Short mmCIF file of C-alpha atoms in Angstrom, two decimals:
data_model
loop_
_atom_site.label_atom_id
_atom_site.label_comp_id
_atom_site.label_asym_id
_atom_site.label_seq_id
_atom_site.Cartn_x
_atom_site.Cartn_y
_atom_site.Cartn_z
CA MET A 1 140.28 59.66 -140.30
CA VAL A 2 136.56 59.91 -138.53
CA HIS A 3 136.48 56.19 -138.83
CA ASN A 4 139.59 55.52 -137.00
CA VAL A 5 137.81 57.27 -133.96
CA GLY A 6 134.86 54.76 -134.00
CA MET A 7 132.25 56.87 -135.30
CA ASN A 8 131.24 58.78 -138.71
CA ARG A 9 130.69 61.97 -139.65
CA GLU A 10 126.95 62.24 -138.88
CA GLU A 11 127.28 60.59 -135.32
CA ILE A 12 130.35 63.21 -134.66
CA LEU A 13 127.80 65.95 -135.44
CA THR A 14 125.29 64.84 -133.24
CA ARG A 15 127.40 64.49 -130.54
CA THR A 16 128.64 67.73 -130.84
CA LEU A 17 125.49 69.41 -130.74
CA GLU A 18 124.31 66.96 -127.53
CA ALA A 19 127.67 68.65 -126.27
CA CYS A 20 126.97 72.21 -127.19
CA GLN A 21 123.78 71.94 -125.61
CA GLN A 22 124.96 70.77 -122.05
CA GLY A 23 127.63 73.26 -121.88
CA PRO A 24 131.38 74.10 -122.36
CA ASP A 25 132.37 71.26 -120.38
CA ALA A 26 130.68 68.78 -122.40
CA VAL A 27 132.58 70.12 -125.29
CA VAL A 28 135.72 69.69 -123.75
CA GLU A 29 135.02 66.40 -122.91
CA LEU A 30 134.17 65.14 -126.36
CA VAL A 31 136.94 67.20 -127.65
CA LEU A 32 139.70 65.48 -125.30
CA SER A 33 137.93 61.85 -126.05
CA LEU A 34 138.14 62.51 -129.58
CA VAL A 35 141.81 63.44 -129.52
CA THR A 36 142.87 60.57 -127.31
CA LYS A 37 141.29 58.35 -129.71
CA LEU A 38 142.72 59.77 -132.27
CA ALA A 39 146.19 59.98 -130.57
CA THR A 40 145.82 55.86 -129.88
CA THR A 41 145.04 55.44 -133.89
CA VAL A 42 148.02 57.32 -134.89
CA ASP A 43 150.57 55.58 -132.49
CA GLY A 44 149.20 52.15 -133.57
CA LEU A 45 149.64 53.20 -137.10
CA SER A 46 153.05 54.52 -136.34
CA ALA A 47 154.19 51.24 -134.81
CA ARG A 48 152.48 49.43 -137.71
CA LEU A 49 154.77 51.67 -140.20
CA VAL A 50 157.86 50.99 -137.91
CA ALA A 51 157.28 46.75 -138.29
CA LEU A 52 156.63 47.19 -141.98
CA GLU A 53 159.78 49.25 -142.71
CA THR A 54 161.53 47.05 -140.67
CA GLU A 55 160.00 43.95 -142.50
CA ASN A 56 160.71 45.67 -145.72
CA ALA A 57 164.67 45.83 -145.22
CA GLY A 58 164.72 42.39 -143.78
CA LEU A 59 163.11 41.20 -147.39
CA ARG A 60 165.65 43.80 -149.03
CA GLY A 61 168.36 42.43 -147.15
CA LYS A 62 167.39 39.02 -148.00
CA LEU A 63 167.26 39.89 -152.01
CA ASP A 64 170.63 41.90 -151.84
CA THR A 65 172.77 39.59 -150.05
CA ASN A 66 175.25 37.11 -152.16
CA SER A 67 178.62 35.61 -152.00
CA ARG A 68 180.33 38.77 -151.64
CA ASN A 69 178.46 39.99 -148.26
CA SER A 70 177.01 36.90 -146.85
CA GLY A 71 177.60 33.23 -146.15
CA LYS A 72 175.78 32.14 -149.47
CA PRO A 73 177.69 29.76 -151.89
CA PRO A 74 178.76 31.57 -155.45
CA SER A 75 176.63 29.17 -157.13
CA SER A 76 173.34 30.73 -155.79
CA ASP A 77 174.46 34.46 -157.15
CA GLY A 78 172.24 35.67 -159.56
CA PRO A 79 173.19 37.24 -163.20
CA GLY A 80 175.12 40.90 -162.53
CA VAL A 81 176.94 39.69 -159.49
CA LYS A 82 180.76 38.88 -159.68
CA PRO A 83 181.26 35.50 -159.26
CA HIS A 84 184.43 36.15 -156.38
CA PRO A 85 184.25 38.48 -153.58
CA LYS A 86 186.75 40.72 -153.57
CA SER A 87 190.23 40.11 -151.97
CA GLN A 88 190.77 41.36 -148.74
CA ARG A 89 194.34 40.65 -149.21
CA LYS A 90 197.04 43.48 -149.68
CA PRO A 91 199.29 43.55 -152.55
CA SER A 92 202.79 41.50 -151.35
CA GLY A 93 204.94 43.26 -154.19
CA LEU A 94 206.26 40.08 -155.11
CA LYS A 95 205.96 38.67 -158.86
CA SER A 96 203.39 36.09 -159.59
CA GLY A 97 204.67 32.78 -159.61
CA GLY A 98 206.81 30.92 -157.67
CA GLN A 99 209.12 32.38 -155.56
CA PRO A 100 212.96 31.43 -154.68
CA GLY A 101 213.34 28.66 -152.41
CA HIS A 102 210.12 27.22 -153.43
CA THR A 103 209.90 23.28 -154.37
CA GLY A 104 208.15 23.38 -157.69
CA HIS A 105 206.72 20.11 -159.40
CA THR A 106 208.29 20.70 -162.51
CA LEU A 107 208.89 17.72 -165.28
CA ARG A 108 212.13 16.29 -164.36
CA MET A 109 214.28 13.75 -166.35
CA SER A 110 214.67 10.36 -164.63
CA ASP A 111 217.92 8.60 -164.12
CA HIS A 112 216.36 5.62 -164.34
CA PRO A 113 214.04 5.37 -167.37
CA ASP A 114 211.97 2.37 -167.53
CA GLU A 115 212.71 1.72 -171.29
CA VAL A 116 215.22 3.12 -173.79
CA GLN A 117 214.75 3.60 -177.32
CA THR A 118 217.96 4.81 -179.41
CA HIS A 119 217.42 6.15 -182.56
CA THR A 120 220.41 5.68 -184.60
CA PRO A 121 221.09 7.37 -188.47
CA ALA A 122 221.36 4.83 -191.12
CA ASN A 123 222.98 6.94 -193.55
CA CYS A 124 225.24 9.94 -193.85
CA ARG A 125 223.37 13.09 -194.84
CA GLY A 126 226.30 14.18 -196.80
CA CYS A 127 227.53 11.14 -198.92
CA GLY A 128 225.09 8.81 -198.22
CA GLN A 129 227.44 6.03 -196.82
CA SER A 130 226.06 3.49 -194.42
CA LEU A 131 226.79 4.57 -190.88
CA ASP A 132 226.62 0.82 -189.45
CA GLU A 133 230.00 0.89 -188.38
CA ALA A 134 230.53 4.60 -187.27
CA PRO A 135 231.75 5.65 -183.87
CA THR A 136 229.06 7.66 -181.59
CA ILE A 137 230.50 10.65 -180.75
CA ASP A 138 227.85 12.33 -178.88
CA LEU A 139 223.70 11.50 -177.51
CA GLU A 140 220.94 13.51 -176.88
CA ARG A 141 218.39 12.29 -174.54
CA ARG A 142 214.86 13.17 -174.36
CA GLN A 143 211.99 11.90 -172.48
CA MET A 144 208.61 10.96 -172.72
CA VAL A 145 206.03 10.10 -169.37
CA ASP A 146 203.51 8.19 -170.59
CA ILE A 147 201.05 5.69 -169.19
CA PRO A 148 200.76 2.47 -170.87
CA PRO A 149 197.36 0.90 -171.63
CA VAL A 150 196.11 -0.39 -168.18
CA LYS A 151 194.39 -3.65 -168.15
CA ALA A 152 193.08 -5.66 -165.24
CA ARG A 153 194.87 -8.91 -165.11
CA VAL A 154 193.64 -12.30 -164.39
CA ILE A 155 195.48 -14.45 -162.13
CA GLU A 156 194.73 -17.74 -162.23
CA HIS A 157 195.51 -20.17 -158.43
CA GLN A 158 195.50 -23.82 -158.83
CA ALA A 159 195.75 -26.15 -155.94
CA GLU A 160 197.10 -29.29 -157.01
CA THR A 161 196.63 -32.71 -155.10
CA ARG A 162 199.57 -34.89 -155.14
CA VAL A 163 199.90 -38.56 -154.01
CA CYS A 164 202.70 -39.48 -151.58
CA PRO A 165 204.72 -42.32 -153.06
CA SER A 166 205.58 -43.81 -149.73
CA CYS A 167 201.90 -43.99 -148.04
CA GLY A 168 199.58 -43.28 -150.69
CA VAL A 169 197.75 -40.16 -148.95
CA GLU A 170 196.42 -37.48 -151.54
CA THR A 171 197.46 -34.08 -150.11
CA VAL A 172 195.54 -30.96 -151.40
CA GLY A 173 197.72 -27.69 -152.35
CA GLU A 174 196.36 -24.40 -149.79
CA PHE A 175 194.97 -21.46 -151.79
CA PRO A 176 195.87 -17.84 -150.76
CA LYS A 177 193.44 -16.68 -147.73
CA ASP A 178 192.09 -14.16 -149.76
CA VAL A 179 191.21 -16.44 -152.70
CA VAL A 180 188.06 -17.87 -151.39
CA ALA A 181 185.69 -18.21 -155.01
CA PRO A 182 186.03 -19.69 -157.81
CA ILE A 183 186.20 -16.50 -159.14
CA GLN A 184 186.41 -13.02 -157.98
CA TYR A 185 187.64 -9.09 -157.74
CA GLY A 186 191.24 -8.68 -155.84
CA PRO A 187 192.19 -6.22 -153.64
CA ALA A 188 193.21 -3.41 -155.93
CA VAL A 189 190.20 -3.36 -157.97
CA ALA A 190 188.10 -2.75 -154.51
CA THR A 191 190.75 -0.17 -153.51
CA ILE A 192 190.51 2.08 -156.70
CA ALA A 193 186.78 1.59 -156.64
CA VAL A 194 186.41 2.96 -153.19
CA TYR A 195 188.78 5.76 -153.85
CA LEU A 196 186.87 6.95 -157.16
CA ASN A 197 183.41 7.01 -155.24
CA GLN A 198 184.59 8.40 -151.75
CA GLU A 199 187.74 10.36 -152.50
CA GLN A 200 186.75 11.77 -156.26
CA LEU A 201 183.03 11.90 -155.57
CA LEU A 202 181.81 9.73 -158.48
CA PRO A 203 178.28 8.28 -158.27
CA SER A 204 178.24 4.51 -158.15
CA ASP A 205 177.08 4.18 -161.73
CA ARG A 206 179.82 6.46 -163.21
CA THR A 207 182.57 4.49 -161.08
CA CYS A 208 181.57 1.26 -162.33
CA LYS A 209 181.45 2.64 -166.09
CA VAL A 210 185.40 4.16 -165.06
CA MET A 211 186.23 1.08 -163.95
CA SER A 212 185.05 -0.51 -167.30
CA ASP A 213 186.85 2.12 -169.42
CA LEU A 214 190.04 2.62 -167.70
CA PHE A 215 190.76 -0.98 -166.62
CA ASP A 216 188.44 -3.28 -168.82
CA CYS A 217 187.19 -4.45 -165.40
CA PRO A 218 183.32 -4.23 -165.36
CA ILE A 219 181.96 -4.18 -161.78
CA SER A 220 178.59 -4.18 -160.45
CA GLU A 221 177.08 -1.42 -157.81
CA GLY A 222 176.74 -4.29 -155.61
CA THR A 223 180.50 -4.93 -155.64
CA LEU A 224 181.18 -1.44 -154.74
CA GLU A 225 178.65 -1.39 -152.09
CA ARG A 226 180.28 -4.20 -150.48
CA ALA A 227 183.70 -2.91 -150.92
CA THR A 228 182.49 0.43 -149.32
CA ARG A 229 180.64 -1.65 -146.60
CA ASP A 230 183.84 -3.50 -145.49
CA CYS A 231 186.21 -0.07 -145.78
CA HIS A 232 183.81 1.64 -143.34
CA GLU A 233 183.83 -1.38 -140.98
CA GLU A 234 187.73 -1.61 -140.74
CA LEU A 235 187.61 1.87 -139.95
CA ALA A 236 185.81 2.07 -137.29
CA GLU A 237 188.91 2.18 -134.70
CA VAL A 238 190.58 4.59 -136.77
CA GLU A 239 187.71 6.98 -136.56
CA SER A 240 187.39 6.59 -132.73
CA ALA A 241 190.96 7.72 -132.68
CA ILE A 242 190.63 10.32 -135.09
CA LYS A 243 187.66 11.80 -133.07
CA GLN A 244 189.82 11.74 -129.69
CA GLY A 245 192.70 13.15 -131.22
CA VAL A 246 190.48 16.45 -132.29
CA GLU A 247 188.98 16.28 -128.70
CA ASP A 248 192.67 16.49 -127.31
CA SER A 249 193.79 19.25 -129.32
CA GLU A 250 194.25 22.65 -128.34
CA ILE A 251 192.62 24.34 -131.51
CA ALA A 252 189.63 23.13 -133.00
CA HIS A 253 187.37 23.86 -136.07
CA PHE A 254 183.65 23.33 -136.09
CA ASP A 255 180.88 23.79 -139.03
CA GLU A 256 178.25 22.25 -140.03
CA THR A 257 175.84 22.06 -143.44
CA GLY A 258 172.93 21.03 -144.89
CA VAL A 259 172.64 17.63 -146.62
CA ASN A 260 170.15 15.78 -148.02
CA VAL A 261 169.74 12.00 -146.61
CA GLY A 262 166.61 10.05 -148.10
CA GLY A 263 164.94 13.14 -149.43
CA LYS A 264 164.84 14.90 -146.15
CA THR A 265 167.56 17.53 -144.57
CA ASN A 266 169.82 16.34 -142.19
CA TRP A 267 173.07 18.12 -141.11
CA LEU A 268 176.60 16.92 -141.81
CA HIS A 269 178.89 18.07 -138.94
CA VAL A 270 182.71 18.69 -139.20
CA ALA A 271 185.24 18.81 -136.17
CA SER A 272 188.79 19.27 -137.71
CA THR A 273 192.21 20.09 -137.16
CA LEU A 274 195.49 21.18 -139.47
CA SER A 275 196.09 17.45 -139.37
CA LEU A 276 192.74 15.35 -138.47
CA THR A 277 189.09 15.46 -139.90
CA PHE A 278 186.28 13.78 -138.15
CA TYR A 279 182.66 13.93 -139.89
CA ALA A 280 179.14 12.83 -138.50
CA VAL A 281 175.81 12.97 -139.88
CA HIS A 282 172.69 13.87 -137.35
CA LYS A 283 169.15 14.76 -138.16
CA LYS A 284 169.44 17.84 -136.03
CA ARG A 285 171.78 20.95 -136.47
CA GLY A 286 172.22 22.52 -133.01
CA ARG A 287 172.75 21.27 -129.56
CA GLU A 288 171.21 17.85 -129.35
CA ALA A 289 173.18 17.17 -132.34
CA ILE A 290 176.10 18.33 -130.86
CA ASP A 291 175.95 16.64 -127.46
CA GLU A 292 175.05 12.99 -129.43
CA ILE A 293 178.23 13.24 -131.44
CA GLY A 294 180.05 14.31 -128.52
CA ILE A 295 183.34 16.37 -129.19
CA LEU A 296 182.31 19.78 -128.15
CA PRO A 297 180.96 19.07 -124.90
CA LYS A 298 184.38 17.57 -123.30
CA TYR A 299 186.42 20.31 -125.42
CA LEU A 300 188.76 22.19 -123.14
CA GLY A 301 190.73 23.94 -125.69
CA ARG A 302 189.71 26.79 -127.98
CA ALA A 303 186.88 26.16 -130.40
CA ILE A 304 186.99 28.29 -133.87
CA HIS A 305 183.48 28.20 -135.44
CA ASP A 306 181.00 30.69 -137.12
CA GLY A 307 178.99 32.02 -134.19
CA LEU A 308 176.08 29.56 -134.47
CA ALA A 309 174.14 30.24 -131.03
CA SER A 310 174.52 26.38 -130.20
CA TYR A 311 178.46 26.30 -130.05
CA THR A 312 178.63 29.20 -127.40
CA LEU A 313 176.72 27.58 -124.90
CA TYR A 314 179.73 24.92 -124.25
CA ASP A 315 181.55 27.68 -121.93
CA GLN A 316 184.07 24.95 -120.83
CA CYS A 317 186.26 25.85 -123.51
CA GLU A 318 187.35 29.00 -125.30
CA HIS A 319 185.88 30.10 -128.76
CA GLY A 320 187.20 31.87 -131.54
CA LEU A 321 184.85 33.47 -134.23
CA CYS A 322 185.14 33.31 -137.87
CA ASN A 323 186.42 37.15 -139.06
CA ALA A 324 185.62 35.86 -142.98
CA HIS A 325 182.15 35.70 -141.80
CA HIS A 326 182.12 39.06 -140.32
CA LEU A 327 183.63 40.87 -143.15
CA ARG A 328 181.24 39.33 -145.77
CA GLU A 329 178.35 40.72 -143.16
CA LEU A 330 180.31 44.37 -143.01
CA THR A 331 180.58 44.25 -146.74
CA PHE A 332 176.72 44.28 -146.88
CA ILE A 333 176.04 46.81 -144.24
CA GLU A 334 178.43 49.07 -145.99
CA GLU A 335 177.48 48.58 -149.43
CA GLN A 336 173.81 47.87 -148.97
CA LEU A 337 173.04 49.94 -146.08
CA GLY A 338 175.67 53.08 -146.50
CA GLN A 339 176.77 52.79 -142.84
CA VAL A 340 180.29 53.90 -142.56
CA TRP A 341 181.59 52.45 -139.51
CA ALA A 342 181.30 48.82 -141.29
CA LYS A 343 183.94 49.93 -143.71
CA ASP A 344 186.06 51.25 -140.93
CA LEU A 345 185.76 48.07 -138.89
CA LYS A 346 186.52 45.85 -141.62
CA ASP A 347 189.74 47.80 -142.47
CA LEU A 348 190.69 47.34 -138.63
CA LEU A 349 190.18 43.67 -138.57
CA ILE A 350 192.24 43.38 -142.07
CA GLU A 351 194.98 45.50 -140.48
CA ILE A 352 194.82 43.61 -137.30
CA LYS A 353 195.06 40.22 -139.39
CA GLY A 354 198.22 42.05 -141.20
CA ALA A 355 200.21 42.75 -138.22
CA ALA A 356 199.19 39.43 -136.50
CA ASP A 357 200.88 37.74 -139.74
CA ASP A 358 203.96 39.49 -139.71
CA ALA A 359 204.44 39.24 -136.12
CA ARG A 360 204.28 35.16 -136.58
CA GLY A 361 206.46 35.90 -139.83
CA ARG A 362 209.10 37.48 -137.65
CA GLY A 363 208.90 34.67 -134.94
CA LEU A 364 207.20 36.57 -132.47
CA VAL A 365 204.84 34.83 -130.20
CA GLU A 366 202.57 37.82 -129.41
CA LEU A 367 201.42 41.35 -130.41
CA SER A 368 203.17 44.10 -128.20
CA VAL A 369 200.74 45.04 -125.38
CA GLU A 370 200.70 48.61 -126.11
CA GLY A 371 199.34 47.69 -130.26
CA ARG A 372 196.81 45.54 -128.46
CA ARG A 373 195.72 48.17 -126.42
CA GLU A 374 195.44 50.50 -129.42
CA PHE A 375 193.82 48.11 -131.68
CA GLU A 376 191.11 47.44 -128.98
CA ALA A 377 190.24 51.17 -128.43
CA ARG A 378 190.05 51.38 -131.97
CA TYR A 379 187.79 48.47 -132.19
CA ASP A 380 185.58 49.85 -129.37
CA ALA A 381 185.26 53.34 -130.42
CA ILE A 382 184.20 51.82 -134.17
CA LEU A 383 181.42 49.74 -132.64
CA LEU A 384 180.33 52.66 -130.36
CA ASP A 385 179.55 54.14 -133.65
CA GLY A 386 178.06 51.78 -134.99
CA LEU A 387 175.77 51.36 -131.84
CA ARG A 388 174.96 55.10 -132.22
CA THR A 389 173.89 53.98 -136.18
CA ASN A 390 171.98 51.29 -134.90
CA PRO A 391 170.39 52.29 -131.29
CA PRO A 392 168.27 49.45 -129.62
CA PRO A 393 164.81 49.85 -130.55
CA LYS A 394 162.25 51.25 -128.13
CA PRO A 395 160.04 48.63 -125.84
CA THR A 396 157.08 47.64 -127.67
CA GLY A 397 155.53 46.01 -124.80
CA LYS A 398 155.21 42.31 -126.46
CA ARG A 399 157.16 39.69 -125.28
CA GLY A 400 160.82 38.63 -126.39
CA ARG A 401 163.46 41.00 -127.76
CA PRO A 402 162.48 43.75 -130.67
CA LYS A 403 164.50 42.53 -133.99
CA ARG A 404 167.84 44.38 -134.65
CA GLY A 405 167.98 43.93 -137.98
CA LYS A 406 171.55 42.87 -139.89
CA ALA A 407 173.05 45.83 -138.48
CA GLY A 408 172.04 45.97 -135.16
CA SER A 409 172.42 42.42 -134.48
CA LEU A 410 176.27 42.72 -135.68
CA VAL A 411 177.07 45.61 -133.37
CA ASP A 412 175.43 44.05 -130.31
CA ARG A 413 177.44 40.42 -131.36
CA LEU A 414 180.51 42.00 -131.96
CA ARG A 415 180.26 43.95 -128.43
CA GLU A 416 179.29 41.18 -126.76
CA ARG A 417 181.76 38.54 -128.23
CA LYS A 418 184.66 40.61 -128.38
CA ALA A 419 187.18 38.26 -126.90
CA ALA A 420 186.24 35.59 -129.31
CA THR A 421 186.37 37.71 -132.16
CA LEU A 422 189.55 39.19 -131.15
CA ALA A 423 191.13 35.90 -130.07
CA PHE A 424 193.54 36.07 -133.24
CA MET A 425 194.97 39.06 -131.86
CA ASN A 426 195.81 38.24 -128.15
CA GLU A 427 196.91 34.70 -128.67
CA LEU A 428 198.94 34.43 -132.68
CA THR A 429 198.29 30.65 -132.76
CA VAL A 430 194.47 31.04 -133.20
CA PRO A 431 193.41 31.31 -136.77
CA PHE A 432 191.59 34.65 -138.14
CA ASP A 433 188.83 32.59 -139.69
CA ASN A 434 187.43 29.29 -139.69
CA ASN A 435 188.26 28.45 -143.46
CA LEU A 436 189.84 25.06 -142.41
CA ALA A 437 186.55 23.63 -141.51
CA GLU A 438 184.97 25.41 -144.46
CA ARG A 439 187.22 23.83 -146.65
CA ASP A 440 186.75 20.34 -145.15
CA ILE A 441 183.20 20.72 -145.58
CA ARG A 442 183.21 21.99 -148.90
CA MET A 443 183.87 18.50 -150.56
CA THR A 444 180.73 17.39 -149.22
CA LYS A 445 178.78 19.74 -151.19
CA VAL A 446 180.65 19.14 -154.05
CA ARG A 447 179.66 15.35 -153.71
CA GLU A 448 176.11 16.45 -153.44
CA LYS A 449 175.98 18.42 -156.76
CA ILE A 450 177.56 15.57 -158.40
CA SER A 451 176.23 12.20 -156.91
CA GLY A 452 172.72 13.81 -155.55
CA CYS A 453 171.53 13.08 -152.04
CA PHE A 454 172.18 9.94 -149.97
CA ARG A 455 169.30 7.54 -150.17
CA VAL A 456 169.63 6.50 -146.75
CA SER A 457 171.44 6.95 -143.66
CA THR A 458 173.92 4.28 -144.09
CA GLY A 459 175.03 5.53 -146.96
CA ALA A 460 175.62 8.68 -145.49
CA LYS A 461 177.49 7.54 -142.50
CA ARG A 462 179.71 5.37 -144.25
CA PHE A 463 180.78 8.20 -146.47
CA CYS A 464 181.55 10.33 -143.43
CA ARG A 465 183.68 7.67 -141.79
CA ILE A 466 185.68 6.95 -145.18
CA ARG A 467 185.87 10.57 -146.11
CA GLY A 468 187.35 11.29 -143.16
CA TYR A 469 189.78 9.28 -143.12
CA ILE A 470 191.03 10.31 -146.65
CA SER A 471 190.69 13.84 -145.47
CA THR A 472 193.18 13.22 -142.46
CA LEU A 473 195.53 11.05 -144.35
CA ARG A 474 195.85 13.78 -147.17
CA LYS A 475 196.36 16.46 -144.17
CA GLN A 476 199.04 14.39 -143.10
CA GLY A 477 200.50 13.68 -146.82
CA LEU A 478 200.04 9.79 -146.40
CA PRO A 479 199.78 7.70 -149.37
CA ILE A 480 195.60 7.56 -149.81
CA LEU A 481 195.72 4.40 -152.33
CA SER A 482 198.08 2.08 -150.20
CA ALA A 483 196.11 2.82 -147.06
CA LEU A 484 192.91 1.87 -148.41
CA ARG A 485 194.18 -1.27 -149.92
CA GLY A 486 195.29 -1.97 -146.12
CA THR A 487 192.01 -0.87 -144.99
CA LEU A 488 190.62 -3.64 -147.34
CA ASP A 489 193.00 -5.97 -146.26
CA GLY A 490 192.24 -5.49 -142.77
CA THR A 491 195.03 -3.71 -141.51
CA PRO A 492 194.34 0.26 -142.06
CA LEU A 493 197.03 2.62 -141.57
CA MET A 494 196.37 4.70 -138.59
CA PRO A 495 197.71 8.29 -138.89
CA THR A 496 198.94 10.32 -136.26
CA THR A 497 196.23 11.52 -134.01
CA SER A 498 198.54 13.24 -131.35
#
């Protein structure tokens, strides 16, 4: 410890002897000096210990996070972690399977089969006599639904030249306007190829192999690329309409995820509603990208998101935070940090959600004022307990806000963003979570796992436009294949955007 006060043992002895010769005041002054230096050293070591403990807690927190208690995907979980997070739903008391009144998809017999094969007995099983002339007294029907062999059809178009018997002028027949080359693929080939590549997420080479294997119609990747390009160009007006529809909606969901474009991390952004999906890819994640995409800066409804700081900068609209994220964070604080308030708040949020769901089921437009006040009072009390457990750190004298850790940061956010957190309670039209946007964006990650990165930004932009169109069609129950064919024919089906 003597080295920490700037002197070794011999120097301290020398200074002490000199002070003793000078008198009591000199000794007192020397002791005070040493104590002051020692206290400064201890304070520095204590501050360093706190910093190291905070750093250690942060590192351990990263090691202990998984898909159950954070936003990490299940694919990132290591061995020993349950593959799915524990469900927050309560037992409904209903039996599993379809409920009474549910319209199922059971295989049903057709009244108009495409082919009928009659199986007539040839001889009597009793005496062996021929039954060719015997009458039919009963008939049992059985049907098999099957797909016949599918093979591409080659249709040859011939334009005849005929000579007028009156004047002798030769007149040539006209080919259909879409038949422009000596040999070409028809619109159905391009439609199926684009569907497999953009909706079923098959890589280009596998799409070409499927076309060859299923339809005996081998195509090149260049043909697929041209079909995708044409589809992208034809959907420009439709994409603008979808974007405007999201911008005009009362409730819209926003999210983003990293995507590899040309070996570099870009960000795929989604803005969606229950009936519309809009995607955009950008090099940035935050405000620069959001401003350039242009939906949220002009949005006047309620924006549902996961609390990314960039989203909260737009105060012309109302906000709603994703409570599924909050439940995962509270699970981490409960299980890894052992803080009881986290479990209490998690249970409360689930209880409020149950009350909101029940009220909607009974046709109510809002919860009772008394019920909301009681829930808010419990919410505030639990967060006050969380604040006592995670008090703000003492000022360090350094620039910037001291780090609060996972628990402290969550307490501060839930207190400061209370209105956005409980928006689902105060307005029953507001969803509890941002799962809609997460579902819309999930398949883009599946595409990356299957097909790898986008080699160039052009491919990413084409994917965003076509995929947003297909997602919108699916949400609205519109036929995807016929819509894609119409798109490639230059007449894309316009979905409802209001």
